[in-house]
Amino acid sequence: MALLVQKYGGTSVGSIDRIQNVADRVMASRREGHDVVVVVSAMSGETDRLLGLAREIRQGIDGRELDVLLSTGEQVTIALLAMALESKGCPARSYTGAQVHIRTDSAHNKARIQEIDGARVRRDLADGRVVVVAGFQGVDEHGNITTLGRGGSDTTAVALAAALKADECQIFTDVDGVYTTDPRVVPHARRLERITFEEMLEMASLGSKVLQIRAVEFAGKYNVPLRVLSSFKEGEGTLITFEERSMEQALISGIAFNQNEAQLTVAGVPDQPGVAYRILGAVADANIEVDMIVQNVGADATTDFTFTVHRNDFAKAMAIVEAAAGELRAREVCGDDKIVKVSIVGVGMRSHAGIASKMFQTLAKEGINIRMISTSEIKISVVVDEKYLELAVRALHDAFELEQAPA
Amino acid sequence: MALLVQKYGGTSVGSIDRIQNVADRVMASRREGHDVVVVVSAMSGETDRLLGLAREIRQGIDGRELDVLLSTGEQVTIALLAMALESKGCPARSYTGAQVHIRTDSAHNKARIQEIDGARVRRDLADGRVVVVAGFQGVDEHGNITTLGRGGSDTTAVALAAALKADECQIFTDVDGVYTTDPRVVPHARRLERITFEEMLEMASLGSKVLQIRAVEFAGKYNVPLRVLSSFKEGEGTLITFEERSMEQALISGIAFNQNEAQLTVAGVPDQPGVAYRILGAVADANIEVDMIVQNVGADATTDFTFTVHRNDFAKAMAIVEAAAGELRAREVCGDDKIVKVSIVGVGMRSHAGIASKMFQTLAKEGINIRMISTSEIKISVVVDEKYLELAVRALHDAFELEQAPA
């Protein structure tokens, strides 16, 4: 008998029928002898409906009252799921974040969980109940309602699993696991049975948005085994582990890509301290998030500084950088929002040379020009023209033989 | 400078425009120098939407989870109103019932308020904020969310006013006060400037549903001055006081009526102890509420027992009574759901004989047959054929000269 924390997202609880479905799944786990704690999101569309009401009152909504408003979305779901369970004969009890003391800091709209008091949940489990907890929300030390920011329900589930020392945290989504790459681009992409936390972090941040990054970090920190499964389809999903893979396993786990990037280059800047700060400081002040940053030393005493931002922020970032360019005595500023980032990810590459060269060779063979390169311990990312996205992903998927399960 | 508790019902906060309107009203009171605590209901339609979701899961919903579900309705409103106030430059803070410790018993769906800790509200008022509190909800000693039952927001407002020792509790509704009778029946019905708590109780329970009965009882118990006003129209409304009227004031304050009643008679029952219990016990066991009860002693050793129920419960009540009739050796059971109850209400009648006879005379003059009579200290009710409703109310309104303000 295991203790499972199961999390169902907005799509999985998007209608009464689907909530009934979730109740059936939970009860199936109970019949297998497990104790179950369920974390749910707001029904799909509900958060947007509430945001719409708030926007009718004023633009630029944020702060304390927004959390009071949005937290009702999950509260509706927990009540409905508990009712569905009880009507099927399964004892259940619902709790808001405040009721199970999901204590957070006071950063409204993007609070971080500080501690969870699992006593109440444990008591209900001991009494034979399913415990249904509202995701995405908590309470600060003054009793104010907080929210963790969108998608925070994953974090709630992992934090609860950690606090309760659950055997597994199961994240039910509309995909049935983590794939070697997006099956819409590579139809023979393969579902991974296991992936390491670090790989998952890289996959998530690179655009394979199966899980919230913070949830994965949290799971890694507290050694919570995390599994991604489909709400709609039977299957084992993908287990995210904190164990290193053995040597016979694949060097590369998957290929991630991000179509929402734009690139900005400040060329011919005097190569001296403070340049990067002066460019990126202004961008950060405008609340624009920067992804890749690459700086090349040029032949003369100048340097070229390139970075990428979300495509939505491209025009704003260009204006800021152009304003700063004069002061920096840059030769020119240029940008391109018709680019994509493609990355290969795998813990195996740490101990294997030749992965990078194989990647670059594969792209060269297809005549794809690489515009930017950035690497980390377990990933290599390149920026290429948007038009090459599918070609690049398919060529790399074939070259690294990702359709075959590791021996 | 006074401390006001203002309560706005579902219609008054039924849209974003109306919520903006409420914010303006609250701020007008602040400009007059008052401290304001606002209690709000769910936006009109929201509670029914939530009930609809619950009913899709199962019929006969009740209990703990229903309260978790329904309490979100008010929570949405408090957040939106606080946002509206803040966007207009008025500092505000919203609280759920649990957050301001509106402690109730554990009777889910119909909980009773036991105590309120006003400390947090007082601190916010001292800091110059408007405090917005969710009506209708509370929290039991174990931290479970409870609701007071429909319309319970009035009770929340009065209880808060009592706990904070407010100068006035103002109930904003879609009517601009308490009238001598329903203006749809008597166009020249007059708005009362004042009415006593006891009269108000009788008026409310008899169908002039301006206020929740429990709220009025609560206000009377704690001497909270209560005022009914319109959310949509300027005016003084009606003040509900706990003072007796002086002698020159009217004997009768108003005429109430109830069109939703049905009458059941068990005729020719042996006149012996336990009869009333055996009839009404079975009815009560079926959760049917009984309004009037009249028993006449007959000429022989039998008695006729008559009572009224809500028209929706008529068929069910008839079935129960017919089943019990054999055992009771009753001569016959008959019923009628085409009846109405008309009542005259006024504290003045206590000290004046002749009110009852004037009422019966007025009805007789119009040829209206009285089927049942029941009296209390400050009210006389009669049951008449449904078709006579308007005629009876108008004739009584004229006979007691209610269109004229007391001298």
Short mmCIF file of N, CA, C and O in Angstrom, two decimals, chain B residues 63-127:
data_model
loop_
_atom_site.label_atom_id
_atom_site.label_comp_id
_atom_site.label_asym_id
_atom_site.label_seq_id
_atom_site.Cartn_x
_atom_site.Cartn_y
_atom_site.Cartn_z
N GLY B 63 -24.80 19.32 3.00
CA GLY B 63 -23.63 18.97 3.79
C GLY B 63 -22.42 19.83 3.57
O GLY B 63 -22.48 20.90 2.96
N ARG B 64 -21.32 19.34 4.10
CA ARG B 64 -20.07 20.09 4.18
C ARG B 64 -19.60 20.61 2.82
O ARG B 64 -19.21 21.76 2.68
N GLU B 65 -19.60 19.76 1.80
CA GLU B 65 -19.01 20.16 0.52
C GLU B 65 -19.84 21.23 -0.20
O GLU B 65 -19.31 22.04 -0.94
N LEU B 66 -21.15 21.21 0.04
CA LEU B 66 -21.97 22.26 -0.56
C LEU B 66 -21.55 23.63 -0.05
O LEU B 66 -21.52 24.61 -0.80
N ASP B 67 -21.19 23.71 1.22
CA ASP B 67 -20.76 24.98 1.80
C ASP B 67 -19.42 25.44 1.21
O ASP B 67 -19.22 26.62 0.96
N VAL B 68 -18.52 24.46 0.98
CA VAL B 68 -17.24 24.80 0.35
C VAL B 68 -17.51 25.41 -1.03
O VAL B 68 -16.91 26.40 -1.44
N LEU B 69 -18.48 24.81 -1.72
CA LEU B 69 -18.82 25.28 -3.07
C LEU B 69 -19.49 26.66 -3.05
O LEU B 69 -19.03 27.60 -3.70
N LEU B 70 -20.57 26.77 -2.30
CA LEU B 70 -21.38 28.00 -2.35
C LEU B 70 -20.63 29.21 -1.81
O LEU B 70 -20.84 30.32 -2.27
N SER B 71 -19.76 28.99 -0.83
CA SER B 71 -19.08 30.14 -0.22
C SER B 71 -18.17 30.86 -1.21
O SER B 71 -17.76 31.99 -0.97
N THR B 72 -17.85 30.22 -2.34
CA THR B 72 -17.02 30.91 -3.34
C THR B 72 -17.78 32.09 -3.95
O THR B 72 -17.16 33.05 -4.41
N GLY B 73 -19.10 32.01 -3.98
CA GLY B 73 -19.89 33.07 -4.61
C GLY B 73 -19.64 34.43 -3.97
O GLY B 73 -19.35 35.42 -4.65
N GLU B 74 -19.70 34.49 -2.66
CA GLU B 74 -19.47 35.75 -1.95
C GLU B 74 -18.00 36.15 -2.04
O GLU B 74 -17.67 37.33 -2.04
N GLN B 75 -17.14 35.15 -2.08
CA GLN B 75 -15.71 35.46 -2.12
C GLN B 75 -15.35 36.20 -3.41
O GLN B 75 -14.51 37.10 -3.41
N VAL B 76 -16.00 35.82 -4.50
CA VAL B 76 -15.78 36.54 -5.77
C VAL B 76 -16.22 38.00 -5.60
O VAL B 76 -15.50 38.93 -5.98
N THR B 77 -17.38 38.21 -4.99
CA THR B 77 -17.89 39.58 -4.86
C THR B 77 -17.00 40.45 -3.98
O THR B 77 -16.75 41.61 -4.32
N ILE B 78 -16.54 39.92 -2.86
CA ILE B 78 -15.71 40.77 -1.98
C ILE B 78 -14.44 41.21 -2.70
O ILE B 78 -14.03 42.36 -2.59
N ALA B 79 -13.85 40.31 -3.47
CA ALA B 79 -12.62 40.67 -4.19
C ALA B 79 -12.91 41.75 -5.22
O ALA B 79 -12.18 42.74 -5.32
N LEU B 80 -13.99 41.58 -5.97
CA LEU B 80 -14.31 42.56 -7.02
C LEU B 80 -14.64 43.92 -6.41
O LEU B 80 -14.21 44.96 -6.92
N LEU B 81 -15.40 43.93 -5.30
CA LEU B 81 -15.76 45.22 -4.70
C LEU B 81 -14.51 45.90 -4.12
O LEU B 81 -14.34 47.12 -4.28
N ALA B 82 -13.65 45.13 -3.47
CA ALA B 82 -12.43 45.73 -2.93
C ALA B 82 -11.57 46.31 -4.07
O ALA B 82 -11.00 47.39 -3.96
N MET B 83 -11.50 45.58 -5.20
CA MET B 83 -10.77 46.10 -6.36
C MET B 83 -11.39 47.39 -6.87
O MET B 83 -10.69 48.34 -7.21
N ALA B 84 -12.71 47.41 -6.95
CA ALA B 84 -13.41 48.60 -7.45
C ALA B 84 -13.12 49.79 -6.54
O ALA B 84 -12.83 50.90 -7.01
N LEU B 85 -13.18 49.57 -5.23
CA LEU B 85 -12.90 50.66 -4.28
C LEU B 85 -11.47 51.15 -4.45
O LEU B 85 -11.22 52.36 -4.54
N GLU B 86 -10.54 50.22 -4.52
CA GLU B 86 -9.14 50.62 -4.63
C GLU B 86 -8.87 51.35 -5.95
O GLU B 86 -8.10 52.31 -5.98
N SER B 87 -9.52 50.90 -7.02
CA SER B 87 -9.27 51.55 -8.31
C SER B 87 -9.84 52.97 -8.32
O SER B 87 -9.45 53.80 -9.12
N LYS B 88 -10.78 53.24 -7.40
CA LYS B 88 -11.32 54.61 -7.28
C LYS B 88 -10.57 55.39 -6.21
O LYS B 88 -10.98 56.47 -5.81
N GLY B 89 -9.50 54.80 -5.70
CA GLY B 89 -8.66 55.52 -4.74
C GLY B 89 -9.06 55.37 -3.29
O GLY B 89 -8.58 56.09 -2.42
N CYS B 90 -9.95 54.41 -3.01
CA CYS B 90 -10.39 54.20 -1.63
C CYS B 90 -9.74 52.94 -1.07
O CYS B 90 -10.00 51.84 -1.56
N PRO B 91 -8.91 53.05 -0.05
CA PRO B 91 -8.25 51.86 0.50
C PRO B 91 -9.30 50.86 1.00
O PRO B 91 -10.24 51.25 1.69
N ALA B 92 -9.13 49.61 0.66
CA ALA B 92 -10.13 48.60 1.03
C ALA B 92 -9.45 47.26 1.21
O ALA B 92 -8.36 47.04 0.69
N ARG B 93 -10.08 46.40 1.97
CA ARG B 93 -9.55 45.05 2.16
C ARG B 93 -10.73 44.09 2.30
O ARG B 93 -11.70 44.38 2.99
N SER B 94 -10.63 42.96 1.62
CA SER B 94 -11.72 41.98 1.65
C SER B 94 -11.39 40.83 2.60
O SER B 94 -10.23 40.47 2.76
N TYR B 95 -12.41 40.26 3.20
CA TYR B 95 -12.24 39.10 4.07
C TYR B 95 -13.35 38.08 3.86
O TYR B 95 -14.53 38.45 3.75
N THR B 96 -12.98 36.82 3.84
CA THR B 96 -13.98 35.75 3.88
C THR B 96 -14.51 35.64 5.31
O THR B 96 -13.94 36.23 6.24
N GLY B 97 -15.57 34.88 5.47
CA GLY B 97 -16.11 34.66 6.81
C GLY B 97 -15.06 34.07 7.74
O GLY B 97 -14.92 34.49 8.89
N ALA B 98 -14.30 33.10 7.22
CA ALA B 98 -13.28 32.46 8.05
C ALA B 98 -12.21 33.46 8.47
O ALA B 98 -11.73 33.42 9.60
N GLN B 99 -11.85 34.36 7.57
CA GLN B 99 -10.76 35.28 7.86
C GLN B 99 -11.07 36.27 8.98
O GLN B 99 -10.17 36.72 9.67
N VAL B 100 -12.36 36.65 9.12
CA VAL B 100 -12.71 37.52 10.25
C VAL B 100 -13.36 36.71 11.38
O VAL B 100 -14.06 37.26 12.22
N HIS B 101 -13.11 35.40 11.35
CA HIS B 101 -13.54 34.53 12.44
C HIS B 101 -15.03 34.67 12.74
O HIS B 101 -15.41 34.94 13.88
N ILE B 102 -15.85 34.54 11.71
CA ILE B 102 -17.29 34.46 11.95
C ILE B 102 -17.56 33.02 12.34
O ILE B 102 -17.78 32.15 11.50
N ARG B 103 -17.46 32.77 13.64
CA ARG B 103 -17.55 31.41 14.18
C ARG B 103 -19.01 30.98 14.25
O ARG B 103 -19.85 31.66 14.83
N THR B 104 -19.29 29.83 13.66
CA THR B 104 -20.66 29.29 13.69
C THR B 104 -20.64 27.91 14.31
O THR B 104 -19.59 27.36 14.59
N ASP B 105 -21.83 27.36 14.49
CA ASP B 105 -21.90 25.94 14.85
C ASP B 105 -21.59 25.13 13.58
O ASP B 105 -21.27 25.70 12.55
N SER B 106 -21.71 23.81 13.67
CA SER B 106 -21.30 22.97 12.54
C SER B 106 -22.48 22.49 11.71
O SER B 106 -22.37 21.53 10.95
N ALA B 107 -23.62 23.17 11.82
CA ALA B 107 -24.80 22.76 11.05
C ALA B 107 -24.66 23.26 9.62
O ALA B 107 -25.11 24.36 9.29
N HIS B 108 -24.03 22.45 8.78
CA HIS B 108 -23.77 22.88 7.41
C HIS B 108 -25.07 23.25 6.68
O HIS B 108 -26.10 22.65 6.90
N ASN B 109 -24.95 24.26 5.83
CA ASN B 109 -26.06 24.78 5.01
C ASN B 109 -27.06 25.63 5.80
O ASN B 109 -27.91 26.28 5.21
N LYS B 110 -26.99 25.59 7.12
CA LYS B 110 -27.91 26.41 7.91
C LYS B 110 -27.28 26.70 9.27
O LYS B 110 -27.94 26.62 10.32
N ALA B 111 -26.02 27.05 9.24
CA ALA B 111 -25.27 27.27 10.48
C ALA B 111 -25.75 28.55 11.17
O ALA B 111 -26.34 29.43 10.54
N ARG B 112 -25.52 28.61 12.47
CA ARG B 112 -25.85 29.81 13.23
C ARG B 112 -24.57 30.44 13.75
O ARG B 112 -23.67 29.74 14.21
N ILE B 113 -24.54 31.77 13.68
CA ILE B 113 -23.36 32.49 14.14
C ILE B 113 -23.26 32.42 15.65
O ILE B 113 -24.25 32.65 16.35
N GLN B 114 -22.09 32.07 16.17
CA GLN B 114 -21.90 32.01 17.61
C GLN B 114 -21.11 33.19 18.13
O GLN B 114 -21.43 33.75 19.16
N GLU B 115 -20.06 33.56 17.42
CA GLU B 115 -19.33 34.76 17.83
C GLU B 115 -18.51 35.29 16.67
O GLU B 115 -18.22 34.58 15.70
N ILE B 116 -18.17 36.58 16.78
CA ILE B 116 -17.36 37.23 15.75
C ILE B 116 -16.23 37.95 16.47
O ILE B 116 -16.47 38.63 17.46
N ASP B 117 -15.04 37.75 15.95
CA ASP B 117 -13.90 38.48 16.51
C ASP B 117 -13.69 39.73 15.66
O ASP B 117 -13.23 39.66 14.53
N GLY B 118 -14.06 40.88 16.21
CA GLY B 118 -14.02 42.12 15.43
C GLY B 118 -12.65 42.79 15.38
O GLY B 118 -12.50 43.83 14.74
N ALA B 119 -11.64 42.17 16.00
CA ALA B 119 -10.35 42.84 16.15
C ALA B 119 -9.72 43.22 14.81
O ALA B 119 -9.26 44.34 14.60
N ARG B 120 -9.74 42.27 13.88
CA ARG B 120 -9.09 42.51 12.60
C ARG B 120 -9.80 43.62 11.82
O ARG B 120 -9.15 44.47 11.20
N VAL B 121 -11.12 43.61 11.87
CA VAL B 121 -11.90 44.64 11.19
C VAL B 121 -11.59 46.00 11.80
O VAL B 121 -11.37 46.99 11.08
N ARG B 122 -11.56 46.07 13.12
CA ARG B 122 -11.30 47.34 13.80
C ARG B 122 -9.93 47.90 13.45
O ARG B 122 -9.76 49.09 13.25
N ARG B 123 -8.96 47.00 13.32
CA ARG B 123 -7.61 47.45 12.96
C ARG B 123 -7.60 48.09 11.57
O ARG B 123 -7.02 49.13 11.36
N ASP B 124 -8.31 47.45 10.63
CA ASP B 124 -8.36 48.00 9.27
C ASP B 124 -9.10 49.34 9.24
O ASP B 124 -8.70 50.25 8.54
N LEU B 125 -10.18 49.44 10.00
CA LEU B 125 -10.93 50.70 10.05
C LEU B 125 -10.03 51.80 10.60
O LEU B 125 -9.99 52.91 10.08
N ALA B 126 -9.29 51.46 11.65
CA ALA B 126 -8.38 52.45 12.26
C ALA B 126 -7.31 52.88 11.26
O ALA B 126 -6.85 54.03 11.28
N ASP B 127 -6.95 51.98 10.34
CA ASP B 127 -5.96 52.31 9.32
C ASP B 127 -6.58 53.05 8.14
O ASP B 127 -5.91 53.27 7.13
#
